[in-house]
């Protein structure tokens, strides 16, 4: 049976979950597929090309898993939904955030950026403010998810501060360990800041 591009990407994502991004190689992928490594170059120019497709597939897998905001929803509801969707897509795979940071924008992703910029423009954002807002939100989602996945991979978890000596720090560290709550708090702060920037003009 002829090897198809989609099957290569699917197998690569499964291998990513098993060995992690650092240990994912075209040679290992070829061995998993039962082919010679040069055969992969019929489908992908290089490893970077494969990583781009892997990330796109991981994000596409989130389509239809939950309902998007309904017709007439405000821009902030859409951005919150998109941020949560991207985070889930990265968390669905080992080193998903590392994969996202290594991937380059491809055609479909630029179309997505264009639609978001148009939406924010209609909401009163200047092109510069809209792009900066998207950038801050993207960096936040990627950064917090990367930290969450790296924390899960650490062999040893740092001990929390002594509550008797450092009660405030102890409470803060425990609160920060709730990644979902931490993410939602940061997301709300960013959206509040974007709302404030439009109301000031």
Backbone as a chain_set.jsonl record, in Angstrom:
{"seq": "XXXXXXXXXXXXXXXXXXXXXXXXXXXXXXXXXXXXXXXXXXXXXXXXXXXXXXXXXXXXXXXXXXXXXXXXXXXXXXXXXXXXXXXXXXXXXXXXXXXXXXXXXXXXXXXXXXXXXXXXXXXXXXXXXXXXXXXXXXXXXXXXXXXXXXXXXXXXXXXXXXXXXXXXXXXXXXXXXXXXXXXXXXXXXXXXXXXXXXXXX", "coords": {"N": [[0.846, -1.194, 0.0], [0.552, 2.193, -0.843], [2.35, 4.828, 0.692], [0.837, 7.44, 2.456], [0.632, 10.983, 2.95], [-0.862, 11.914, 5.162], [-0.938, 9.681, 6.83], [1.71, 9.472, 7.561], [2.028, 11.787, 9.115], [0.213, 11.256, 11.179], [1.397, 8.998, 12.349], [3.797, 10.15, 13.128], [2.952, 11.925, 15.127], [2.054, 10.114, 17.017], [4.47, 8.88, 17.626], [5.799, 11.056, 18.664], [4.45, 11.358, 21.099], [5.454, 9.157, 22.383], [8.309, 9.336, 22.472], [9.048, 12.004, 22.674], [9.831, 15.388, 21.552], [12.552, 16.032, 21.264], [13.795, 13.601, 20.789], [12.65, 12.731, 18.499], [13.103, 11.66, 15.292], [13.687, 11.607, 11.725], [14.688, 9.201, 10.923], [13.872, 7.415, 12.959], [11.132, 7.669, 12.622], [10.797, 6.667, 10.037], [11.556, 4.017, 10.464], [9.49, 3.235, 12.154], [7.405, 3.323, 10.381], [8.114, 1.358, 8.691], [9.735, 1.741, 6.457], [12.381, 3.041, 4.314], [14.41, 5.806, 5.298], [14.934, 7.821, 3.225], [12.609, 7.673, 1.705], [10.723, 9.24, 2.948], [11.21, 11.778, 2.066], [9.858, 12.099, -0.236], [7.469, 12.999, 0.543], [7.867, 15.03, 2.414], [9.887, 17.921, 2.525], [11.873, 18.315, 4.396], [12.726, 17.892, 7.909], [11.626, 20.078, 9.202], [9.447, 20.747, 7.596], [7.841, 18.549, 8.118], [7.35, 18.931, 10.888], [5.822, 21.26, 10.792], [3.486, 20.314, 9.567], [2.695, 18.423, 11.44], [2.039, 20.022, 13.669], [-0.077, 21.501, 12.571], [-1.904, 19.434, 12.146], [-2.366, 18.612, 14.773], [-3.692, 20.835, 15.79], [-5.901, 20.921, 14.092], [-7.241, 18.68, 14.923], [-8.693, 19.527, 17.048], [-10.94, 20.693, 16.067], [-14.414, 20.943, 16.13], [-14.684, 19.706, 18.599], [-15.707, 21.148, 20.677], [-18.282, 23.626, 21.085], [-18.077, 26.577, 19.18], [-18.245, 30.14, 19.911], [-21.503, 31.55, 19.576], [-23.463, 33.047, 16.846], [-23.055, 36.549, 16.565], [-21.521, 36.834, 18.824], [-19.169, 38.532, 20.942], [-15.877, 39.926, 20.247], [-14.06, 39.308, 22.301], [-15.04, 36.958, 23.408], [-14.612, 35.21, 21.32], [-11.783, 35.283, 21.119], [-11.079, 34.21, 23.611], [-12.125, 31.625, 23.38], [-10.575, 30.693, 21.231], [-8.005, 30.78, 22.372], [-8.214, 28.881, 24.433], [-8.718, 26.619, 22.918], [-6.355, 26.341, 21.397], [-4.569, 25.856, 23.468], [-5.559, 23.389, 24.447], [-5.059, 21.832, 22.206], [-2.26, 21.779, 22.175], [-1.728, 20.565, 24.641], [-2.663, 18.07, 24.156], [-0.708, 16.474, 23.175], [2.478, 15.067, 23.95], [5.084, 17.314, 24.602], [3.766, 19.215, 23.124], [3.648, 22.021, 23.161], [6.296, 22.722, 22.657], [6.469, 21.72, 20.08], [4.672, 23.44, 18.806], [6.055, 25.859, 19.044], [8.171, 25.357, 17.407], [7.085, 25.109, 14.92], [6.344, 26.582, 11.727], [4.4, 29.335, 10.401], [1.822, 28.297, 8.243], [-0.131, 28.195, 5.202], [-2.929, 27.904, 5.964], [-2.893, 28.841, 8.597], [-2.187, 31.526, 8.318], [-4.486, 32.448, 7.088], [-6.243, 32.198, 9.188], [-5.178, 34.067, 11.009], [-5.624, 36.383, 9.532], [-8.453, 36.514, 9.516], [-8.966, 36.915, 12.236], [-7.729, 39.394, 12.669], [-9.333, 40.999, 11.046], [-11.769, 40.777, 12.423], [-11.107, 42.028, 14.875], [-10.525, 44.548, 13.919], [-13.059, 45.456, 13.127], [-14.098, 45.695, 15.622], [-12.99, 47.95, 16.587], [-10.255, 48.098, 16.976], [-7.024, 49.288, 16.073], [-4.927, 48.332, 13.272], [-2.295, 47.898, 14.242], [-2.661, 47.708, 17.046], [-4.346, 45.51, 17.148], [-2.712, 43.46, 16.122], [-0.666, 43.456, 18.021], [-2.119, 42.72, 20.271], [-2.941, 40.105, 19.591], [-0.429, 38.963, 19.443], [0.532, 39.153, 22.111], [-1.358, 37.548, 23.407], [-0.956, 35.083, 22.115], [1.721, 34.549, 22.819], [1.38, 34.282, 25.558], [-0.33, 32.01, 25.796], [1.275, 30.037, 24.602], [3.589, 30.187, 26.225], [2.676, 29.619, 28.892], [1.631, 27.063, 28.543], [3.873, 25.675, 27.699], [5.46, 25.852, 30.019], [3.823, 24.417, 31.756], [3.882, 21.827, 30.625], [6.606, 21.268, 30.778], [6.967, 21.302, 33.531], [5.535, 19.042, 34.231], [7.202, 17.122, 33.246], [9.431, 17.168, 34.817], [11.772, 15.512, 36.867], [11.912, 15.833, 39.605], [9.831, 17.548, 41.84], [9.916, 20.834, 42.904], [10.008, 21.685, 46.356], [7.373, 23.263, 48.186], [7.452, 26.54, 49.741], [8.129, 26.863, 53.275], [5.237, 26.93, 55.143], [4.975, 28.07, 57.662], [7.012, 29.935, 57.911], [6.911, 31.372, 55.537], [4.138, 32.239, 54.754], [2.579, 33.671, 52.828], [4.0, 33.283, 50.424], [3.88, 30.504, 50.318], [1.121, 30.031, 49.977], [0.794, 31.284, 47.504], [2.394, 29.737, 45.793], [1.082, 27.265, 45.898], [-1.364, 27.996, 44.758], [-0.51, 28.669, 42.198], [0.107, 26.217, 41.187], [-2.163, 25.143, 40.187], [-2.88, 24.734, 37.111], [-4.95, 25.183, 35.245], [-6.556, 27.121, 36.474], [-4.673, 29.161, 36.743], [-4.142, 29.694, 34.055], [-6.664, 30.636, 33.142], [-6.906, 32.935, 34.689], [-4.771, 34.536, 33.769], [-5.543, 34.79, 31.086], [-7.918, 36.256, 31.348], [-6.88, 38.669, 32.343], [-5.385, 39.604, 30.147], [-7.398, 39.957, 28.188], [-8.956, 41.868, 29.496], [-7.15, 43.989, 29.478], [-6.974, 44.47, 26.729], [-9.591, 45.283, 26.192], [-9.636, 47.647, 27.679], [-7.811, 49.163, 26.246], [-9.173, 49.789, 23.911], [-11.288, 51.304, 24.854], [-10.052, 53.586, 25.704], [-9.54, 55.076, 23.498]], "CA": [[0.0, 0.0, 0.0], [1.342, 3.417, -0.955], [2.401, 5.662, 1.889], [0.166, 8.72, 2.26], [1.154, 12.046, 3.806], [-1.628, 11.969, 6.403], [-0.538, 8.56, 7.678], [3.027, 9.815, 8.104], [1.817, 12.772, 10.178], [-0.445, 10.559, 12.287], [2.407, 8.161, 12.998], [4.766, 11.05, 13.754], [2.36, 12.421, 16.37], [2.076, 9.004, 17.977], [5.865, 8.716, 18.036], [6.085, 12.206, 19.525], [3.933, 11.04, 22.432], [6.263, 8.091, 22.976], [9.731, 9.646, 22.672], [9.285, 13.429, 22.858], [10.297, 16.091, 20.36], [14.014, 15.98, 21.159], [14.217, 12.291, 20.293], [11.928, 12.402, 17.271], [13.96, 11.815, 14.113], [13.141, 11.019, 10.507], [15.105, 7.794, 10.879], [12.971, 6.66, 13.833], [9.81, 7.674, 12.004], [10.835, 5.729, 8.915], [11.568, 2.663, 11.027], [8.138, 2.98, 12.656], [6.538, 3.138, 9.212], [8.59, 0.209, 7.934], [10.288, 2.203, 5.185], [13.69, 3.666, 4.387], [14.289, 7.24, 5.569], [14.811, 8.665, 2.029], [11.24, 7.652, 1.183], [9.964, 10.337, 3.557], [11.443, 13.024, 1.337], [8.846, 12.212, -1.283], [6.308, 13.644, 1.151], [8.286, 16.219, 3.164], [11.199, 18.398, 2.078], [12.819, 18.17, 5.502], [12.056, 17.682, 9.189], [10.824, 21.26, 9.504], [8.197, 20.585, 6.857], [7.051, 17.571, 8.876], [6.907, 19.558, 12.136], [4.731, 22.18, 10.453], [2.28, 19.522, 9.318], [2.299, 17.805, 12.706], [1.35, 21.028, 14.477], [-1.353, 21.793, 11.919], [-2.798, 18.302, 12.398], [-2.741, 18.635, 16.191], [-4.69, 21.886, 15.963], [-7.106, 20.535, 13.357], [-7.933, 17.65, 15.7], [-9.554, 20.196, 18.015], [-12.143, 21.166, 15.392], [-15.653, 20.243, 16.411], [-14.74, 19.085, 19.921], [-16.611, 21.944, 21.501], [-18.943, 24.635, 20.288], [-17.545, 27.932, 19.118], [-19.251, 31.139, 20.283], [-22.591, 31.653, 18.623], [-23.55, 34.252, 16.027], [-23.191, 37.786, 17.327], [-20.64, 36.859, 19.994], [-18.177, 39.601, 20.906], [-14.507, 39.534, 19.902], [-13.351, 38.717, 23.435], [-15.499, 35.574, 23.544], [-13.915, 34.444, 20.287], [-10.371, 35.141, 21.473], [-10.987, 33.281, 24.74], [-12.356, 30.283, 22.839], [-9.405, 30.315, 20.438], [-6.877, 30.541, 23.279], [-8.435, 27.589, 25.106], [-8.615, 25.574, 21.892], [-4.935, 26.162, 21.095], [-3.958, 25.209, 24.639], [-5.956, 21.976, 24.453], [-4.351, 21.168, 21.117], [-0.872, 21.545, 22.585], [-1.704, 19.624, 25.757], [-3.079, 16.747, 23.688], [0.472, 15.695, 22.797], [3.727, 15.305, 24.669], [5.883, 18.38, 23.985], [2.944, 19.924, 22.15], [4.021, 23.435, 23.121], [7.576, 22.782, 21.944], [6.147, 21.519, 18.673], [4.063, 24.674, 18.316], [7.075, 26.899, 18.934], [9.075, 24.996, 16.311], [6.364, 25.122, 13.649], [6.238, 27.85, 11.003], [3.053, 29.584, 9.882], [1.535, 27.801, 6.906], [-1.22, 28.924, 4.579], [-4.17, 27.922, 6.728], [-2.724, 29.652, 9.807], [-2.258, 32.934, 7.934], [-5.902, 32.744, 6.856], [-6.838, 32.355, 10.514], [-4.723, 35.361, 11.531], [-6.32, 37.424, 8.774], [-9.842, 36.614, 9.971], [-8.963, 37.499, 13.582], [-7.418, 40.817, 12.52], [-10.54, 41.642, 10.516], [-12.742, 40.834, 13.517], [-10.683, 43.052, 15.827], [-10.67, 45.838, 13.253], [-14.47, 45.837, 13.217], [-14.384, 45.998, 17.03], [-12.398, 49.239, 16.925], [-8.805, 48.038, 17.151], [-6.179, 49.633, 14.94], [-4.164, 47.153, 12.855], [-1.153, 47.692, 15.13], [-3.152, 47.246, 18.348], [-4.877, 44.157, 16.966], [-1.598, 42.533, 15.974], [0.015, 43.36, 19.317], [-2.977, 41.943, 21.161], [-2.826, 38.699, 19.206], [0.915, 38.521, 19.804], [0.6, 38.962, 23.565], [-2.185, 36.391, 23.75], [-0.28, 33.887, 21.613], [2.895, 34.304, 23.666], [0.899, 33.813, 26.86], [-0.813, 30.631, 25.673], [2.428, 29.174, 24.349], [4.485, 30.184, 27.382], [2.106, 28.917, 30.041], [1.506, 25.643, 28.215], [5.23, 25.14, 27.708], [5.859, 25.698, 31.415], [3.015, 23.334, 32.328], [4.38, 20.54, 30.152], [7.948, 21.051, 31.317], [6.815, 20.969, 34.948], [5.073, 17.656, 34.312], [8.301, 16.233, 32.86], [10.542, 17.25, 35.759], [11.928, 14.321, 37.708], [11.646, 16.218, 40.984], [9.013, 18.746, 41.999], [10.461, 21.66, 43.994], [9.158, 21.766, 47.542], [6.772, 24.569, 48.447], [8.064, 27.212, 50.901], [7.619, 26.531, 54.605], [4.086, 27.799, 55.417], [5.144, 28.783, 58.93], [7.923, 31.07, 57.711], [6.549, 32.132, 54.339], [2.74, 31.887, 54.482], [2.097, 34.259, 51.576], [4.66, 32.583, 49.322], [3.355, 29.137, 50.294], [-0.213, 30.079, 49.371], [0.936, 31.653, 46.097], [2.939, 28.586, 45.066], [0.014, 26.272, 45.779], [-2.34, 28.498, 43.79], [0.099, 28.626, 40.869], [0.189, 24.832, 40.728], [-3.413, 24.853, 39.481], [-2.579, 25.303, 35.799], [-6.172, 25.669, 34.605], [-6.928, 28.379, 37.125], [-3.643, 30.134, 36.389], [-4.357, 30.059, 32.659], [-7.87, 31.449, 33.02], [-6.63, 34.236, 35.296], [-3.948, 35.295, 32.833], [-6.359, 35.08, 29.911], [-8.826, 37.349, 31.707], [-6.093, 39.899, 32.451], [-5.045, 40.064, 28.799], [-8.61, 40.45, 27.536], [-9.307, 43.127, 30.166], [-6.241, 45.008, 28.971], [-7.356, 44.8, 25.356], [-10.822, 46.079, 26.269], [-9.28, 48.977, 28.169], [-7.1, 49.902, 25.202], [-10.132, 50.324, 22.947], [-12.127, 52.312, 25.517], [-9.276, 54.804, 25.903], [-9.448, 55.86, 22.26]], "C": [[0.883, 1.246, 0.0], [1.236, 4.235, 0.331], [1.743, 7.003, 1.593], [0.646, 9.71, 3.313], [0.453, 12.07, 5.163], [-1.229, 10.852, 7.361], [0.834, 8.811, 8.303], [2.871, 10.766, 9.281], [1.189, 12.115, 11.4], [0.556, 9.708, 13.06], [3.439, 9.018, 13.72], [4.233, 11.599, 15.072], [2.328, 11.327, 17.44], [3.491, 8.782, 18.509], [6.298, 9.867, 18.942], [5.632, 11.928, 20.95], [4.807, 10.003, 23.142], [7.674, 8.545, 23.343], [10.016, 11.118, 22.932], [9.916, 14.06, 21.627], [11.809, 15.971, 20.169], [14.497, 14.682, 20.53], [13.477, 11.854, 19.033], [12.839, 12.675, 16.07], [13.283, 11.178, 12.909], [13.515, 9.544, 10.408], [14.188, 6.934, 11.75], [11.577, 6.575, 13.23], [9.755, 6.681, 10.852], [10.806, 4.286, 9.412], [10.179, 2.281, 11.537], [7.175, 2.68, 11.513], [6.951, 1.929, 8.376], [9.137, 0.569, 6.57], [11.712, 2.703, 5.409], [13.517, 5.178, 4.534], [14.168, 8.094, 4.305], [13.404, 8.709, 1.443], [10.419, 8.806, 1.733], [10.109, 11.633, 2.774], [10.561, 13.151, 0.096], [7.632, 12.98, -0.768], [6.657, 14.952, 1.864], [9.698, 16.617, 2.744], [12.272, 18.171, 3.138], [12.025, 17.98, 6.792], [11.178, 18.873, 9.55], [9.46, 21.188, 8.827], [7.272, 19.616, 7.584], [6.513, 18.183, 10.165], [5.75, 20.516, 11.888], [3.417, 21.423, 10.285], [1.78, 18.845, 10.59], [1.529, 18.796, 13.573], [-0.014, 21.357, 13.881], [-2.364, 20.681, 12.184], [-3.26, 18.277, 13.846], [-3.808, 19.686, 16.45], [-6.005, 21.517, 15.272], [-7.912, 19.491, 14.113], [-8.87, 18.248, 16.733], [-10.861, 20.681, 17.389], [-13.34, 20.3, 15.764], [-15.739, 19.601, 17.775], [-15.618, 19.866, 20.885], [-17.164, 23.069, 20.646], [-18.245, 25.978, 20.346], [-18.628, 28.909, 19.571], [-20.298, 31.287, 19.181], [-22.565, 32.935, 17.815], [-23.757, 35.495, 16.898], [-22.319, 37.87, 18.557], [-19.582, 37.941, 19.829], [-16.778, 39.035, 20.64], [-13.794, 38.838, 21.059], [-13.78, 37.272, 23.689], [-14.8, 34.676, 22.523], [-12.448, 34.23, 20.643], [-10.185, 34.165, 22.629], [-11.162, 31.843, 24.261], [-11.14, 29.803, 22.051], [-8.216, 29.977, 21.331], [-7.015, 29.185, 23.97], [-8.271, 26.426, 24.132], [-7.152, 25.291, 21.56], [-4.238, 25.453, 22.253], [-4.304, 23.724, 24.676], [-5.22, 21.198, 23.366], [-2.912, 20.854, 21.473], [-0.79, 20.509, 23.697], [-2.076, 18.202, 25.334], [-1.893, 15.859, 23.334], [1.663, 16.048, 23.672], [4.555, 16.34, 23.893], [5.092, 19.149, 22.931], [3.289, 21.397, 22.036], [5.363, 23.626, 22.422], [7.363, 22.615, 20.446], [5.57, 22.793, 18.075], [5.102, 25.769, 18.124], [8.038, 26.627, 17.787], [8.413, 25.112, 14.947], [6.331, 26.521, 13.046], [4.793, 28.072, 10.577], [2.912, 28.998, 8.482], [0.257, 28.466, 6.428], [-2.48, 29.036, 5.41], [-4.056, 28.803, 7.966], [-2.754, 31.137, 9.472], [-3.696, 33.34, 7.648], [-6.612, 32.976, 8.184], [-6.455, 33.702, 11.115], [-5.46, 36.496, 10.837], [-7.749, 37.605, 9.274], [-9.929, 37.238, 11.361], [-8.679, 38.992, 13.512], [-8.622, 41.588, 11.982], [-11.588, 41.799, 11.609], [-12.383, 41.936, 14.501], [-10.774, 44.442, 15.219], [-12.101, 46.344, 13.318], [-14.857, 46.214, 14.644], [-13.725, 47.297, 17.482], [-10.904, 49.238, 17.159], [-8.101, 48.535, 15.892], [-5.42, 48.38, 14.514], [-2.997, 46.848, 13.785], [-1.601, 47.128, 16.476], [-3.685, 45.819, 18.259], [-3.749, 43.137, 16.888], [-0.84, 42.361, 17.282], [-0.803, 42.529, 20.3], [-2.904, 40.457, 20.87], [-1.469, 38.144, 19.619], [1.057, 38.242, 21.287], [-0.178, 37.71, 23.973], [-1.514, 35.085, 23.315], [0.926, 33.532, 22.47], [2.486, 33.758, 25.031], [0.473, 32.349, 26.794], [0.362, 29.672, 25.489], [3.313, 29.058, 25.586], [3.943, 29.406, 28.564], [1.97, 27.418, 29.774], [2.871, 24.967, 28.198], [5.699, 24.892, 29.134], [5.105, 24.546, 32.065], [3.546, 21.969, 31.903], [5.784, 20.25, 30.673], [7.891, 20.68, 32.795], [6.393, 19.517, 35.118], [6.195, 16.668, 34.007], [9.465, 16.252, 33.844], [10.576, 16.013, 36.655], [11.582, 14.624, 39.155], [10.84, 17.51, 41.007], [9.577, 19.568, 43.153], [9.481, 21.75, 45.158], [8.606, 23.175, 47.703], [7.452, 25.209, 49.654], [7.394, 26.787, 52.208], [6.46, 27.467, 54.946], [4.218, 28.584, 56.712], [6.0, 30.033, 58.755], [7.484, 31.97, 56.563], [5.1, 31.83, 53.945], [2.221, 32.431, 53.154], [2.695, 33.539, 50.373], [4.133, 31.157, 49.186], [1.993, 29.104, 49.607], [-0.127, 30.38, 47.881], [1.432, 30.478, 45.26], [1.873, 27.515, 44.877], [-1.026, 26.706, 44.752], [-1.8, 28.391, 42.369], [0.177, 27.21, 40.32], [-1.092, 24.37, 40.04], [-3.312, 25.497, 38.1], [-3.819, 25.848, 35.095], [-6.574, 27.027, 35.172], [-5.945, 29.487, 36.762], [-3.831, 30.621, 34.957], [-5.555, 30.987, 32.513], [-7.665, 32.845, 33.603], [-5.813, 35.106, 34.342], [-4.711, 35.688, 31.586], [-7.289, 36.25, 30.18], [-8.082, 38.677, 31.796], [-5.76, 40.466, 31.073], [-6.267, 40.641, 28.098], [-9.082, 41.75, 28.173], [-8.431, 44.263, 29.655], [-6.581, 45.42, 27.554], [-8.64, 45.619, 25.329], [-10.504, 47.509, 26.681], [-8.606, 49.803, 27.084], [-8.052, 50.471, 24.166], [-10.991, 51.415, 23.568], [-11.392, 53.622, 25.716], [-9.22, 55.661, 24.651], [-10.757, 56.588, 21.985]], "O": [[1.847, 1.332, 0.76], [0.181, 4.317, 0.96], [2.056, 7.636, 0.586], [1.019, 9.327, 4.422], [1.104, 12.23, 6.195], [-1.187, 11.061, 8.573], [1.087, 8.41, 9.439], [3.503, 10.583, 10.322], [1.592, 12.389, 12.53], [0.554, 9.705, 14.291], [3.904, 8.655, 14.8], [4.988, 11.724, 16.036], [2.549, 11.594, 18.621], [3.683, 8.527, 19.698], [7.075, 9.669, 19.877], [6.351, 12.23, 21.902], [4.882, 9.988, 24.371], [8.184, 8.184, 24.404], [11.115, 11.459, 23.368], [10.463, 13.368, 20.769], [12.288, 15.825, 19.045], [15.5, 14.671, 19.817], [13.66, 10.733, 18.558], [13.287, 13.804, 15.87], [12.415, 10.318, 13.054], [12.754, 8.737, 9.874], [13.773, 5.852, 11.335], [10.918, 5.538, 13.314], [8.782, 5.94, 10.709], [10.114, 3.44, 8.847], [9.743, 1.142, 11.372], [6.248, 1.883, 11.66], [6.231, 1.523, 7.464], [9.018, -0.211, 5.625], [12.186, 2.779, 6.542], [12.593, 5.762, 3.967], [13.365, 9.026, 4.298], [13.043, 9.669, 0.762], [9.515, 9.301, 1.059], [9.225, 12.489, 2.816], [10.53, 14.203, -0.542], [6.863, 13.541, -1.549], [5.841, 15.873, 1.912], [10.587, 15.774, 2.621], [13.425, 17.876, 2.822], [10.796, 17.915, 6.767], [10.108, 18.704, 10.135], [8.441, 21.531, 9.428], [6.064, 19.837, 7.656], [5.347, 17.98, 10.504], [4.808, 20.577, 12.678], [2.375, 21.837, 10.793], [0.573, 18.71, 10.791], [0.492, 18.455, 14.143], [-0.998, 21.477, 14.611], [-3.541, 20.951, 12.419], [-4.416, 17.957, 14.123], [-4.725, 19.46, 17.239], [-7.086, 21.77, 15.802], [-9.132, 19.421, 13.964], [-9.75, 17.556, 17.245], [-11.793, 21.041, 18.109], [-13.273, 19.072, 15.715], [-16.764, 19.002, 18.101], [-16.204, 19.294, 21.804], [-16.592, 23.422, 19.615], [-17.869, 26.456, 21.416], [-19.804, 28.549, 19.611], [-19.99, 31.16, 17.996], [-21.741, 33.814, 18.067], [-24.542, 35.479, 17.846], [-22.361, 38.871, 19.273], [-19.149, 38.232, 18.714], [-16.533, 37.837, 20.788], [-13.022, 37.903, 20.847], [-12.975, 36.453, 24.134], [-14.444, 33.535, 22.819], [-11.925, 33.126, 20.49], [-9.239, 33.378, 22.629], [-10.432, 30.949, 24.688], [-10.722, 28.653, 22.182], [-7.502, 29.006, 21.08], [-6.045, 28.433, 24.076], [-7.744, 25.375, 24.494], [-6.753, 24.132, 21.454], [-3.418, 24.56, 22.041], [-3.429, 22.891, 24.911], [-4.811, 20.055, 23.573], [-2.396, 19.794, 21.121], [0.11, 19.669, 23.701], [-1.831, 17.246, 26.069], [-2.038, 14.643, 23.206], [1.827, 17.198, 24.081], [4.701, 16.242, 22.675], [5.66, 19.669, 21.97], [3.231, 21.968, 20.947], [5.543, 24.588, 21.676], [8.004, 23.29, 19.641], [5.935, 23.183, 16.966], [5.04, 26.523, 17.153], [8.652, 27.551, 17.254], [9.098, 25.203, 13.929], [6.295, 27.519, 13.766], [4.04, 27.112, 10.408], [3.786, 29.183, 7.636], [-0.37, 29.219, 7.174], [-3.042, 30.121, 5.554], [-5.031, 29.449, 8.348], [-3.283, 31.933, 10.248], [-4.084, 34.471, 7.941], [-7.478, 33.844, 8.29], [-7.304, 34.401, 11.668], [-5.872, 37.46, 11.482], [-8.206, 38.736, 9.438], [-10.853, 38.002, 11.643], [-9.315, 39.776, 14.217], [-8.892, 42.706, 12.42], [-12.227, 42.847, 11.708], [-13.253, 42.699, 14.921], [-11.068, 45.409, 15.921], [-12.331, 47.532, 13.541], [-15.816, 46.955, 14.86], [-13.882, 47.703, 18.634], [-10.334, 50.273, 17.506], [-8.529, 48.238, 14.776], [-5.279, 47.452, 15.311], [-2.729, 45.685, 14.088], [-0.998, 46.186, 16.99], [-3.501, 45.019, 19.176], [-3.818, 42.077, 17.51], [-0.418, 41.254, 17.618], [-0.255, 41.735, 21.064], [-2.816, 39.641, 21.788], [-1.364, 37.009, 20.083], [1.627, 37.226, 21.684], [0.292, 36.915, 24.786], [-1.508, 34.104, 24.059], [1.136, 32.368, 22.811], [3.153, 32.887, 25.59], [0.868, 31.544, 27.638], [0.433, 28.629, 26.139], [3.737, 27.962, 25.952], [4.665, 28.618, 29.176], [2.17, 26.602, 30.673], [3.01, 23.824, 28.632], [6.269, 23.842, 29.429], [5.683, 23.782, 32.839], [3.648, 21.057, 32.724], [6.107, 19.101, 30.976], [8.668, 19.846, 33.262], [6.842, 18.839, 36.042], [6.156, 15.52, 34.448], [10.387, 15.445, 33.726], [9.545, 15.54, 37.132], [11.025, 13.779, 39.855], [11.14, 18.452, 40.272], [9.705, 19.059, 44.266], [8.273, 21.875, 44.959], [9.282, 24.157, 47.397], [7.978, 24.496, 50.509], [6.225, 26.401, 52.221], [6.663, 28.678, 55.033], [3.629, 29.657, 56.845], [5.741, 31.064, 59.376], [7.665, 33.186, 56.614], [4.864, 31.224, 52.9], [1.504, 31.736, 52.435], [1.987, 33.22, 49.418], [3.959, 30.659, 48.074], [1.742, 28.25, 48.757], [-0.872, 29.812, 47.083], [0.95, 30.252, 44.15], [1.777, 26.922, 43.803], [-1.513, 25.889, 43.97], [-2.54, 28.061, 41.442], [0.302, 27.024, 39.109], [-1.107, 23.328, 39.386], [-3.624, 26.678, 37.941], [-3.742, 26.873, 34.417], [-6.891, 27.957, 34.43], [-6.349, 30.621, 36.504], [-3.697, 31.812, 34.675], [-5.469, 32.011, 31.836], [-8.189, 33.825, 33.073], [-6.132, 36.276, 34.135], [-4.548, 36.798, 31.08], [-7.436, 37.137, 29.339], [-8.605, 39.706, 31.367], [-5.845, 41.676, 30.861], [-6.181, 41.702, 27.48], [-9.557, 42.644, 27.473], [-8.916, 45.371, 29.425], [-6.487, 46.599, 27.212], [-8.766, 46.548, 24.532], [-11.032, 48.464, 26.11], [-8.809, 51.015, 27.011], [-7.778, 51.527, 23.594], [-11.382, 52.358, 22.88], [-12.024, 54.666, 25.88], [-8.891, 56.845, 24.725], [-10.87, 57.299, 20.987]]}, "num_chains": 1, "name": "protein.A"}
